[in-house]
CSV table of N, CA and C in Angstrom, one decimal:
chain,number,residue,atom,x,y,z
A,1,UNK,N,-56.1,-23.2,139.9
A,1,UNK,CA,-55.2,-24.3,139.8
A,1,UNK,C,-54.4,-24.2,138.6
A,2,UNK,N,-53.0,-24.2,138.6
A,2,UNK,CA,-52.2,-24.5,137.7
A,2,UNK,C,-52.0,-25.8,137.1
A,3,UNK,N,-52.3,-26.0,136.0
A,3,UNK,CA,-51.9,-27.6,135.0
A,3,UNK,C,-51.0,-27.3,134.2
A,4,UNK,N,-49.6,-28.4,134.7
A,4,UNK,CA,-48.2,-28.3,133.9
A,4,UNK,C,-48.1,-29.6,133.6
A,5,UNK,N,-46.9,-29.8,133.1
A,5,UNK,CA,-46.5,-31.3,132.5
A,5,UNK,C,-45.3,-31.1,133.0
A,6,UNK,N,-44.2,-32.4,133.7
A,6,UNK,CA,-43.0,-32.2,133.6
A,6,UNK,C,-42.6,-33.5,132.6
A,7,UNK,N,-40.6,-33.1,132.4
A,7,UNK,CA,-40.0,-33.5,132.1
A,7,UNK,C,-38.5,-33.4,132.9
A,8,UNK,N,-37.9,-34.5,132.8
A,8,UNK,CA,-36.3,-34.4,133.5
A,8,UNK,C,-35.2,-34.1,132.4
A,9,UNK,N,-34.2,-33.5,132.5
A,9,UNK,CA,-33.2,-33.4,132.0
A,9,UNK,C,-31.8,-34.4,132.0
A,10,UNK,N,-30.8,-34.5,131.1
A,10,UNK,CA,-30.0,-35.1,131.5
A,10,UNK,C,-29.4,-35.7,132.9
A,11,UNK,N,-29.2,-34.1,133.4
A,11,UNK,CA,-28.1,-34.2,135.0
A,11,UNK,C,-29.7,-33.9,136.0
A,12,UNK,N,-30.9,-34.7,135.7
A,12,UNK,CA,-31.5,-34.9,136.7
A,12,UNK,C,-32.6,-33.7,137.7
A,13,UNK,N,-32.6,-32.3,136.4
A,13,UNK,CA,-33.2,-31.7,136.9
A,13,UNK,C,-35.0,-31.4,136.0
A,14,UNK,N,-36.1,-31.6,137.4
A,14,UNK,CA,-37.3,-31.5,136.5
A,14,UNK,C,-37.3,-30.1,136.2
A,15,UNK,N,-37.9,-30.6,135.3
A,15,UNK,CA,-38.4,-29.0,134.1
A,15,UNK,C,-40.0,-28.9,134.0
A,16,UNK,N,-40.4,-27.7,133.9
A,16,UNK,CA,-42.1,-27.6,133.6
A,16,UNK,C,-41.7,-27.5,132.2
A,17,UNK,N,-42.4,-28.3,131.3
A,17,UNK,CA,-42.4,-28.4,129.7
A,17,UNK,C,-43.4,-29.3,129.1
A,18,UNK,N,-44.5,-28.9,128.2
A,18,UNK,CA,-45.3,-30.2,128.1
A,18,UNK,C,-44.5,-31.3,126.8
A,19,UNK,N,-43.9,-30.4,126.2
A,19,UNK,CA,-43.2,-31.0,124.9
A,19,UNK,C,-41.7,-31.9,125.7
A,20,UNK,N,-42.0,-32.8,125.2
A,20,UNK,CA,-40.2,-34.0,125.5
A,20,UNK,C,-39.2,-33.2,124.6
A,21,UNK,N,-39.5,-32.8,123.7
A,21,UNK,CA,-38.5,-32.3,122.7
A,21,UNK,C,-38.5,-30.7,122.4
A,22,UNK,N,-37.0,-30.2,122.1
A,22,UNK,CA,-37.0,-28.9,122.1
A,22,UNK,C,-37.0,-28.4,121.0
A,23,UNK,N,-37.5,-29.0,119.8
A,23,UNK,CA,-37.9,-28.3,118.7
A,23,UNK,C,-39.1,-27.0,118.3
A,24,UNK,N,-39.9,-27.8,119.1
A,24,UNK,CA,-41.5,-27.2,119.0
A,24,UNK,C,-41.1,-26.0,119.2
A,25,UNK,N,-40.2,-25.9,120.9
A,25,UNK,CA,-40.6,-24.1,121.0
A,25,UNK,C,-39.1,-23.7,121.5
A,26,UNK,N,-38.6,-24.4,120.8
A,26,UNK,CA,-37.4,-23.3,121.0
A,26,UNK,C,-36.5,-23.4,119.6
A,27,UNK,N,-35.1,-22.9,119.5
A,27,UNK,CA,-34.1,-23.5,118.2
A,27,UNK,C,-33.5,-24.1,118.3
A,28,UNK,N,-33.2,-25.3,118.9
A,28,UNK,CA,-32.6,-26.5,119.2
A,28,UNK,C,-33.1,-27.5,119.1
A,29,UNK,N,-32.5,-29.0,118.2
A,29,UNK,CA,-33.1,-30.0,118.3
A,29,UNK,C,-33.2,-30.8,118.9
A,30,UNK,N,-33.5,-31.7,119.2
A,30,UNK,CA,-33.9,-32.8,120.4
A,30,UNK,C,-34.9,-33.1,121.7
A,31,UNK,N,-34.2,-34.1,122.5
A,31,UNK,CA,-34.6,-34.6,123.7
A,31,UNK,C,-34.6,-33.6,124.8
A,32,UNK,N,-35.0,-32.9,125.3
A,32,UNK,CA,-34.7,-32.4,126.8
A,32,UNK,C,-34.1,-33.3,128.0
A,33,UNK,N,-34.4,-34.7,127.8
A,33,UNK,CA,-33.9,-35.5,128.7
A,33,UNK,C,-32.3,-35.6,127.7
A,34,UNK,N,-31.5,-35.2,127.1
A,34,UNK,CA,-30.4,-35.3,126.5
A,34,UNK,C,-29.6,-33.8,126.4
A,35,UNK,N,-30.1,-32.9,127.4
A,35,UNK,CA,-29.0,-32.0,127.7
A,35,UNK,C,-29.2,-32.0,129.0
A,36,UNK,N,-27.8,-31.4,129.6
A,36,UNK,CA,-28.3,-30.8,131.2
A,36,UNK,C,-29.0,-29.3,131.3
A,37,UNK,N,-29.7,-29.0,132.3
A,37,UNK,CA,-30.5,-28.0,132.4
A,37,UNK,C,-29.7,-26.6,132.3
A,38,UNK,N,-28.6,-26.7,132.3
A,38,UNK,CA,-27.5,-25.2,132.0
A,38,UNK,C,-27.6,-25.4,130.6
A,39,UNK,N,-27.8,-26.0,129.5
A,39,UNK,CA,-27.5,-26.2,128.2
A,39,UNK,C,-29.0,-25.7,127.4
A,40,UNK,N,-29.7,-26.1,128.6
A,40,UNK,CA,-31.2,-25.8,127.9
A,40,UNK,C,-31.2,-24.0,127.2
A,41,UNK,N,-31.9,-24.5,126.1
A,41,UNK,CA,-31.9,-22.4,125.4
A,41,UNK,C,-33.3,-21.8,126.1
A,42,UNK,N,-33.3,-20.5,125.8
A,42,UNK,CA,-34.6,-20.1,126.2
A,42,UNK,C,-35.4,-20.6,125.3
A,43,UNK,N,-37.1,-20.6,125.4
A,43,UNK,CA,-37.7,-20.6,124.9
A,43,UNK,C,-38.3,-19.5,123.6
A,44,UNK,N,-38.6,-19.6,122.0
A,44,UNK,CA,-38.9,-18.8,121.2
A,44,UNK,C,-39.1,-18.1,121.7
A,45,UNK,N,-39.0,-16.4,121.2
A,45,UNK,CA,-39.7,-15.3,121.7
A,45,UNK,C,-41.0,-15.2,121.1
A,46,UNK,N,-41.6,-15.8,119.9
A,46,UNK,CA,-42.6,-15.9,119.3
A,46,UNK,C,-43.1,-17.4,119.1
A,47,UNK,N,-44.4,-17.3,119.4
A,47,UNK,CA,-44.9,-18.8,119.6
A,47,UNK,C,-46.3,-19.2,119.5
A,48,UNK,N,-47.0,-19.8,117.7
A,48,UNK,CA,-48.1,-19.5,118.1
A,48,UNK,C,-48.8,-20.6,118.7
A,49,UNK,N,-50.2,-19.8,119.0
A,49,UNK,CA,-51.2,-20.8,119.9
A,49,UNK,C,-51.9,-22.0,119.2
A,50,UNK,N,-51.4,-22.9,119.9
A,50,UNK,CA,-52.5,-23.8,118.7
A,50,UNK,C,-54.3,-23.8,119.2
A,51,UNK,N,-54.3,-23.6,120.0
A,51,UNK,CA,-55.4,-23.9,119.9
A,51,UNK,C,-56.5,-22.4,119.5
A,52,UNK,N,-56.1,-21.3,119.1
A,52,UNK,CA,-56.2,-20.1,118.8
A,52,UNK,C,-55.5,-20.0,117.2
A,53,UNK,N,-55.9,-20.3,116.6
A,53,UNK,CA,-55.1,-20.5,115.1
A,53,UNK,C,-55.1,-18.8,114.3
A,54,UNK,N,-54.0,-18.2,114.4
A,54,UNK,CA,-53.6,-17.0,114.1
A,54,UNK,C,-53.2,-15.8,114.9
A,55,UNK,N,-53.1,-16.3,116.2
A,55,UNK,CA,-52.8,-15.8,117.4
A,55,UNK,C,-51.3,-16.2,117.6
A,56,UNK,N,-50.7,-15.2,117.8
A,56,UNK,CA,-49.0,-15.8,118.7
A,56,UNK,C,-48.6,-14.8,119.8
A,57,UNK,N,-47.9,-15.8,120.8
A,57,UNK,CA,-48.0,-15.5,121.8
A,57,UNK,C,-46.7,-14.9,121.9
A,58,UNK,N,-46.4,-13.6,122.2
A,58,UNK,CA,-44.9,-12.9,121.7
A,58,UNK,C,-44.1,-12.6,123.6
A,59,UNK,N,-43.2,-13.1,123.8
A,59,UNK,CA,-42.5,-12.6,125.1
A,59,UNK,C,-41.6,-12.0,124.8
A,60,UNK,N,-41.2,-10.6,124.1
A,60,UNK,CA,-40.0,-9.5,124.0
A,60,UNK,C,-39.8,-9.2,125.2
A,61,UNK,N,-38.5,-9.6,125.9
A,61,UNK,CA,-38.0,-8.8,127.3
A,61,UNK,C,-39.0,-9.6,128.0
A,62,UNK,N,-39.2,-10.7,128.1
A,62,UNK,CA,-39.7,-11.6,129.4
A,62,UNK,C,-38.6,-12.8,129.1
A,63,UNK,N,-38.5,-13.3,130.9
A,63,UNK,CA,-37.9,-14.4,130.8
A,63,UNK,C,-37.6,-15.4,130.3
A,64,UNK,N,-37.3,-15.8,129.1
A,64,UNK,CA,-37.7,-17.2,128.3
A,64,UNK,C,-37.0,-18.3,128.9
A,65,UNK,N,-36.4,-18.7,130.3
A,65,UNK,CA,-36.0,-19.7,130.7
A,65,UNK,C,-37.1,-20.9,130.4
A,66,UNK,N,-37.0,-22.3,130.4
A,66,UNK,CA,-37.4,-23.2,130.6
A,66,UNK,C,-37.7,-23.7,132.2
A,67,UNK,N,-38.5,-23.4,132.9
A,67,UNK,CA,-38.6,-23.2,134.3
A,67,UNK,C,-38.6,-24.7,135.2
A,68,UNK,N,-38.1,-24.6,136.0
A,68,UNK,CA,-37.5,-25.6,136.5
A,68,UNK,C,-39.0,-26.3,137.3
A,69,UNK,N,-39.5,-27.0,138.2
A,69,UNK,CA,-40.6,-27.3,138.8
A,69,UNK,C,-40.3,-26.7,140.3
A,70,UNK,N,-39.2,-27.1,140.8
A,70,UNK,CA,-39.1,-26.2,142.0
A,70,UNK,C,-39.7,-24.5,142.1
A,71,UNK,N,-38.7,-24.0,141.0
A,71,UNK,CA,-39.4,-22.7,141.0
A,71,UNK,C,-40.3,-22.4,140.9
A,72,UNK,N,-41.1,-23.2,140.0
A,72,UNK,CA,-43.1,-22.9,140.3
A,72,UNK,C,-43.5,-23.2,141.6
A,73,UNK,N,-43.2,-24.1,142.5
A,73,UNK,CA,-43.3,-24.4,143.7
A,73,UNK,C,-43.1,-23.1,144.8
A,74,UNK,N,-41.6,-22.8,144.4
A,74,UNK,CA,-41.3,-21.8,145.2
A,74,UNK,C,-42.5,-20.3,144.7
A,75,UNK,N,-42.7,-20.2,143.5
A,75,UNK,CA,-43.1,-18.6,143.5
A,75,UNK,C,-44.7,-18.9,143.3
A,76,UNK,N,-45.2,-20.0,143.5
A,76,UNK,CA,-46.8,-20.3,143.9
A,76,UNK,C,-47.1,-21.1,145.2
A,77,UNK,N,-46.7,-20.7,145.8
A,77,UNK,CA,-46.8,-21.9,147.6
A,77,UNK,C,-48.1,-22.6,147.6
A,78,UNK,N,-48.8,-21.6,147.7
A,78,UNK,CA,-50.2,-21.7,147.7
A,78,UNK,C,-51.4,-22.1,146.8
A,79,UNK,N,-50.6,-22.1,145.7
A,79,UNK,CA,-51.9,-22.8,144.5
A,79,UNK,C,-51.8,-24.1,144.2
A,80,UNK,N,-53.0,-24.4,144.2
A,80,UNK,CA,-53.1,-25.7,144.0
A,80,UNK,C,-52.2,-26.1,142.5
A,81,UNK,N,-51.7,-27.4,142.1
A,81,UNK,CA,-51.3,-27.4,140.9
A,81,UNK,C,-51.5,-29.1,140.6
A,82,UNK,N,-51.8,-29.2,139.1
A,82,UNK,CA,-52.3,-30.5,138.9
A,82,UNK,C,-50.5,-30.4,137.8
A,83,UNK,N,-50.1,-31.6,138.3
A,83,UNK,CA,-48.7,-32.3,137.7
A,83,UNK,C,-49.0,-33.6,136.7
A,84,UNK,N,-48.8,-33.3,135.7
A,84,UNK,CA,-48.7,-34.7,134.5
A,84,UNK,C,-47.2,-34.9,134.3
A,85,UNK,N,-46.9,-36.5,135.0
A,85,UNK,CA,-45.5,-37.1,134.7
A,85,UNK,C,-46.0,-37.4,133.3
A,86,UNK,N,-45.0,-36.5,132.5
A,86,UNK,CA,-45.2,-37.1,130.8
A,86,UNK,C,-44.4,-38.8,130.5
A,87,UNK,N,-43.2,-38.9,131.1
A,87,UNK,CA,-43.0,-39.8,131.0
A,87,UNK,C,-43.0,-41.0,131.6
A,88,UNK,N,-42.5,-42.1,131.7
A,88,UNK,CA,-42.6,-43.3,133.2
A,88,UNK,C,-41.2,-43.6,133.2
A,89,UNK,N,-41.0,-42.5,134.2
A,89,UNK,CA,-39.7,-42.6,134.9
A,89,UNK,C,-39.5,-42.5,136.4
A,90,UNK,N,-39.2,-43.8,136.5
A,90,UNK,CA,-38.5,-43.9,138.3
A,90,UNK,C,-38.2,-42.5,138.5
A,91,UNK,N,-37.0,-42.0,138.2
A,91,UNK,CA,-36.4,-40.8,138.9
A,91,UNK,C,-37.1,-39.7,138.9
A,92,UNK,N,-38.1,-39.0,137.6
A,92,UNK,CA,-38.8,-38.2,137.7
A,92,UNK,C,-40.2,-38.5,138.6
A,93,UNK,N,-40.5,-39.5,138.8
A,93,UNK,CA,-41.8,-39.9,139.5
A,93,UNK,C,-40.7,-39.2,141.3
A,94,UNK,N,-39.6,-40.2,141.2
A,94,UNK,CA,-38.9,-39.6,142.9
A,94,UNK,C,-38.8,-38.1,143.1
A,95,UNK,N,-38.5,-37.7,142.0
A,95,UNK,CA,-38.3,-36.3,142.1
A,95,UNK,C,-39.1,-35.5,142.4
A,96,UNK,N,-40.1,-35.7,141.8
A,96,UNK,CA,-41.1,-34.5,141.6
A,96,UNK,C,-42.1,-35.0,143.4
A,97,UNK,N,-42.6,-36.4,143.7
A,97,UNK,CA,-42.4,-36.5,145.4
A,97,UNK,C,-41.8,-35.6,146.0
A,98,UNK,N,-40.4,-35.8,145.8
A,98,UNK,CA,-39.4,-35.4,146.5
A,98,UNK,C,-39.7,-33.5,146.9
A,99,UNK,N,-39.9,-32.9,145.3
A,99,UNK,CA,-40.2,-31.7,145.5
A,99,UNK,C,-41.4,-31.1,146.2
A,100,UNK,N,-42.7,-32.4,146.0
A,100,UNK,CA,-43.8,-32.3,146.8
A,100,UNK,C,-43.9,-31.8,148.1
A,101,UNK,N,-42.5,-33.0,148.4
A,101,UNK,CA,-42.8,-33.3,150.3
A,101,UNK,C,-42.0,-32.0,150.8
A,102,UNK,N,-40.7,-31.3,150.2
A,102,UNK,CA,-39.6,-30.8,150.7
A,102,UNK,C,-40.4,-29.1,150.5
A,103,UNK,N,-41.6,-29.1,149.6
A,103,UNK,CA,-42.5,-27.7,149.6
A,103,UNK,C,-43.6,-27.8,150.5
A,104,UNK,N,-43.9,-29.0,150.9
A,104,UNK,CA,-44.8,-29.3,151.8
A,104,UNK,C,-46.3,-29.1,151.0
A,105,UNK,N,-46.6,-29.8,149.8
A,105,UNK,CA,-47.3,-29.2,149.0
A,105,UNK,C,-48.5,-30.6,148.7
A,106,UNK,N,-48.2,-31.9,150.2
A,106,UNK,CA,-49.1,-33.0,149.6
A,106,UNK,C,-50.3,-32.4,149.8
A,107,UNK,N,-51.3,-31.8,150.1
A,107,UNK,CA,-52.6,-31.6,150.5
A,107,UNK,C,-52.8,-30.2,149.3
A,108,UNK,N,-52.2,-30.1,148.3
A,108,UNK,CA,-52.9,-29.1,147.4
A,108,UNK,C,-52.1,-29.7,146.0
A,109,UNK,N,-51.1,-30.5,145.7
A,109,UNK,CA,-50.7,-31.2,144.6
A,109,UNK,C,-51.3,-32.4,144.0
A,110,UNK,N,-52.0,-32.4,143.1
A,110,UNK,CA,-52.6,-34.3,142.2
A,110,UNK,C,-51.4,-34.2,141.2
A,111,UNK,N,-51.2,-35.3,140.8
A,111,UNK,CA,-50.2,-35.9,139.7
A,111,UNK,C,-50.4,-37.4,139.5
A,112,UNK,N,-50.4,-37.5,138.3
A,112,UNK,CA,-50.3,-38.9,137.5
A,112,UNK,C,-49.9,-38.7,135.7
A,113,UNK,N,-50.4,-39.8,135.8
A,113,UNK,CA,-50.2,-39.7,133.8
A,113,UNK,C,-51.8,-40.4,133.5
A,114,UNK,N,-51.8,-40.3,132.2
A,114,UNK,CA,-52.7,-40.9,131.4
A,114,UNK,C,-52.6,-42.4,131.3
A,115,UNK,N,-51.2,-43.2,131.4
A,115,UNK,CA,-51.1,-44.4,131.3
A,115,UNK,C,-51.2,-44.9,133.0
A,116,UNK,N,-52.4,-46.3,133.2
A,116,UNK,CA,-52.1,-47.0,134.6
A,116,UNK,C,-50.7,-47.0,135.4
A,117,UNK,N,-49.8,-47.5,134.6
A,117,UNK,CA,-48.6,-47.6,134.9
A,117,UNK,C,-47.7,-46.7,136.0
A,118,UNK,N,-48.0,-45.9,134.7
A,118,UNK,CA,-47.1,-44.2,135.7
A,118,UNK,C,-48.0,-44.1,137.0
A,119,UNK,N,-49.5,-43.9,136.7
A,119,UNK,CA,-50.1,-43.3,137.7
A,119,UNK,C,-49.8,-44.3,139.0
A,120,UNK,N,-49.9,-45.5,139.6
A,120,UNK,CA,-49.9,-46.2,140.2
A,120,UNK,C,-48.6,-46.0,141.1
A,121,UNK,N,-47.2,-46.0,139.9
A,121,UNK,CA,-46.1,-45.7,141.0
A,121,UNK,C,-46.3,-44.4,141.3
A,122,UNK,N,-46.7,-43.3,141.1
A,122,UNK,CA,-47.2,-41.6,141.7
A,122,UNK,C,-47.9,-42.1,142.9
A,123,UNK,N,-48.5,-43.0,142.9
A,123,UNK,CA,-49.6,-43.2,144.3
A,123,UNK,C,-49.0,-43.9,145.0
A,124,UNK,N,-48.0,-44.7,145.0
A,124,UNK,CA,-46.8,-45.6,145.9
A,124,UNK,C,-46.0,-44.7,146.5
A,125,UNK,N,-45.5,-43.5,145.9
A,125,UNK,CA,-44.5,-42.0,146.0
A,125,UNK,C,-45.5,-41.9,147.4
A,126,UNK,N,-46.3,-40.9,147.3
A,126,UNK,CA,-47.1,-39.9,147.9
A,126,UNK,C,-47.6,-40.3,149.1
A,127,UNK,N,-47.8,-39.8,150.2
A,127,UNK,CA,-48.5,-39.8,151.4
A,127,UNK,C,-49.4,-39.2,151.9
A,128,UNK,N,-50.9,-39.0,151.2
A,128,UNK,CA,-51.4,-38.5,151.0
A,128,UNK,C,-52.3,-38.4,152.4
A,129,UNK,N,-52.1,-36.9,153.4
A,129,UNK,CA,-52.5,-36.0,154.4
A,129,UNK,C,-54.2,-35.8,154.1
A,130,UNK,N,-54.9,-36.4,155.1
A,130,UNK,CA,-55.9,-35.8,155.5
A,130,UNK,C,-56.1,-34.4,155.6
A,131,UNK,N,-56.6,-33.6,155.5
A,131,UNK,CA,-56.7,-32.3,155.8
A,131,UNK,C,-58.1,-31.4,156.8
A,132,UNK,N,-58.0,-30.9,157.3
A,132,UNK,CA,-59.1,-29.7,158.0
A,132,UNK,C,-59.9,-29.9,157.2
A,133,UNK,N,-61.5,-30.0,157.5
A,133,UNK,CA,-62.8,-30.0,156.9
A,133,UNK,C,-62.5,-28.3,156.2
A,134,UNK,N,-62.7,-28.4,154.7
A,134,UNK,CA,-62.9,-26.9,154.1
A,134,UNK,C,-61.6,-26.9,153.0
A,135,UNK,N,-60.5,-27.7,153.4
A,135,UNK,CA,-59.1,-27.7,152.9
A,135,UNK,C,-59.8,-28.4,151.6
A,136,UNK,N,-58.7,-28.3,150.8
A,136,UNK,CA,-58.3,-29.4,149.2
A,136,UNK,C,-57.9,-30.5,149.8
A,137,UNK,N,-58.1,-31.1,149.4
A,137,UNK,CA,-57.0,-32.8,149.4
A,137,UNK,C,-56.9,-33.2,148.4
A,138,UNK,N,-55.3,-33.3,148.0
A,138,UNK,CA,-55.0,-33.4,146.5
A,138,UNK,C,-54.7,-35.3,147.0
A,139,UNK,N,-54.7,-35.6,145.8
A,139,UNK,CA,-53.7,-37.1,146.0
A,139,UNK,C,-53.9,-37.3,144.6
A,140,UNK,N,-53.0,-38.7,143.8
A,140,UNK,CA,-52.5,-38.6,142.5
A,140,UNK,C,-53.8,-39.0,141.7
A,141,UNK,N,-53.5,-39.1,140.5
A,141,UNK,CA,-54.9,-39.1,139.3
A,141,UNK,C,-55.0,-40.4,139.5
A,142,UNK,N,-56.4,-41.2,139.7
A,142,UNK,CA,-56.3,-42.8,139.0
A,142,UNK,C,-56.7,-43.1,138.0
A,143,UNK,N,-57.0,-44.1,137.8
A,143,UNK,CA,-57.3,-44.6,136.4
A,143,UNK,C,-58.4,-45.7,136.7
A,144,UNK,N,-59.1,-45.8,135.8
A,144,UNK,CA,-60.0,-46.9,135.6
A,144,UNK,C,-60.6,-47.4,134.7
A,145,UNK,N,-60.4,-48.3,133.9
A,145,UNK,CA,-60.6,-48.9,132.7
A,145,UNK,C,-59.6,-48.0,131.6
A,146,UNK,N,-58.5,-47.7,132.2
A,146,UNK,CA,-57.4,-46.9,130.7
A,146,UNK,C,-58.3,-45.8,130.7
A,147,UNK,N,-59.0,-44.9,131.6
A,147,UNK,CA,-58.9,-43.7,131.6
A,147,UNK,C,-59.2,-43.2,132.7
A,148,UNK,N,-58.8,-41.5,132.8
A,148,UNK,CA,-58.3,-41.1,133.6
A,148,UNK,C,-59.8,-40.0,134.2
A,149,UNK,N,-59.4,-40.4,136.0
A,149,UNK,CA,-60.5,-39.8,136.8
A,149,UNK,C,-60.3,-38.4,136.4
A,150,UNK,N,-61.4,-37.4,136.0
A,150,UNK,CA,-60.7,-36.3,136.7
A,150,UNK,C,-60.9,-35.4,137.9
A,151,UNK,N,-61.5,-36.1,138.7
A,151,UNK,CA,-62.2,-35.7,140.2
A,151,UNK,C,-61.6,-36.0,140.9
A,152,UNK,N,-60.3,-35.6,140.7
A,152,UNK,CA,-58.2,-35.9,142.0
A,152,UNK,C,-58.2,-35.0,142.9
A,153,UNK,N,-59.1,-33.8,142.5
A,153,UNK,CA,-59.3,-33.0,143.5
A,153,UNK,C,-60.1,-32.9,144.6
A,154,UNK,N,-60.4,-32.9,145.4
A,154,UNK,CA,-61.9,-33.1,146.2
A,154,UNK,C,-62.0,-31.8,147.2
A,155,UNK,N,-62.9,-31.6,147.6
A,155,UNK,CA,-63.1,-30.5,148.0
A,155,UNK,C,-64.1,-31.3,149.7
A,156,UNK,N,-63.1,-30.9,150.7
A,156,UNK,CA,-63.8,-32.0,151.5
A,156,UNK,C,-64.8,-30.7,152.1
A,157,UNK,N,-66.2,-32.1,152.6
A,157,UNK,CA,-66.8,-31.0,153.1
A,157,UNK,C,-67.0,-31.0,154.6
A,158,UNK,N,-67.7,-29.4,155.3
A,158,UNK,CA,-68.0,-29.3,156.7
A,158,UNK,C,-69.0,-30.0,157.1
């Protein structure tokens, strides 16, 4: 299973990014929701790990785009992927649905946020498909008492 975070862009396109802002890992300052997605820079070629303190993680001659969520969709059909809406936003909550339903991806996608809020409208979005005994059945994170399930996944049985 893949765990990403999105963000939206200016002109409305989601991005896989866990950071809101493009300082952390790239040379440009700001918002990501405050360029459009053609403006975005690559990401550093060097970048260290935090959680590995003296480790950096070097891409010479790899892609450094900022990758869009569609394209993960497209070039992983098949894996399951856990989605964190970082922010609470209508549009990005429709969108990233939108990308759900149009990859056909409700029965192996969970997504929510850490805040009730977000997660609730994610579960208003989604139409969450029974599946064949043996399948995944994804549906969005919930929340209970201000924290978050993390058993979104279930694994139904025969």
């Amino acid at each position: 299973m893949l765990e990403l975070d999105c963000q939206l862009t200016r002109d409305g396109q989601v991005v896989v990014s866990h950071d809101s802002v493009l300082d952390i890992r790239t040379e440009l300052k700001g918002a990501i929701s405050e360029y459009n997605y053609a403006e975005l820079p690559p990401i550093k070629d060097q970048i260290p790990i935090d959680f590995m303190p003296g480790l950096i993680f070097s891409s010479i001659n790899e892609d450094r785009r900022i990758p869009l969520l569609e394209e993960t969709f497209h070039h992983f059909p098949n894996t399951p992927i856990n989605i964190d809406i970082k922010i609470d936003s209508n549009e990005l909550i429709s969108k990233v649905s939108d990308l759900v339903k149009k990859y056909q991806r409700e029965h192996i996608t969970v997504w929510g946020n850490m805040k009730d809020v977000v997660t609730q409208k994610c579960y208003k979005e989604v139409n969450c498909k029974i599946t064949p005994p043996g399948h995944l059945l994804a549906e969005p994170a919930l929340s209970r008492q201000g924290r978050r399930l993390s058993a979104c996944l279930k694994q139904l049985l025969t």
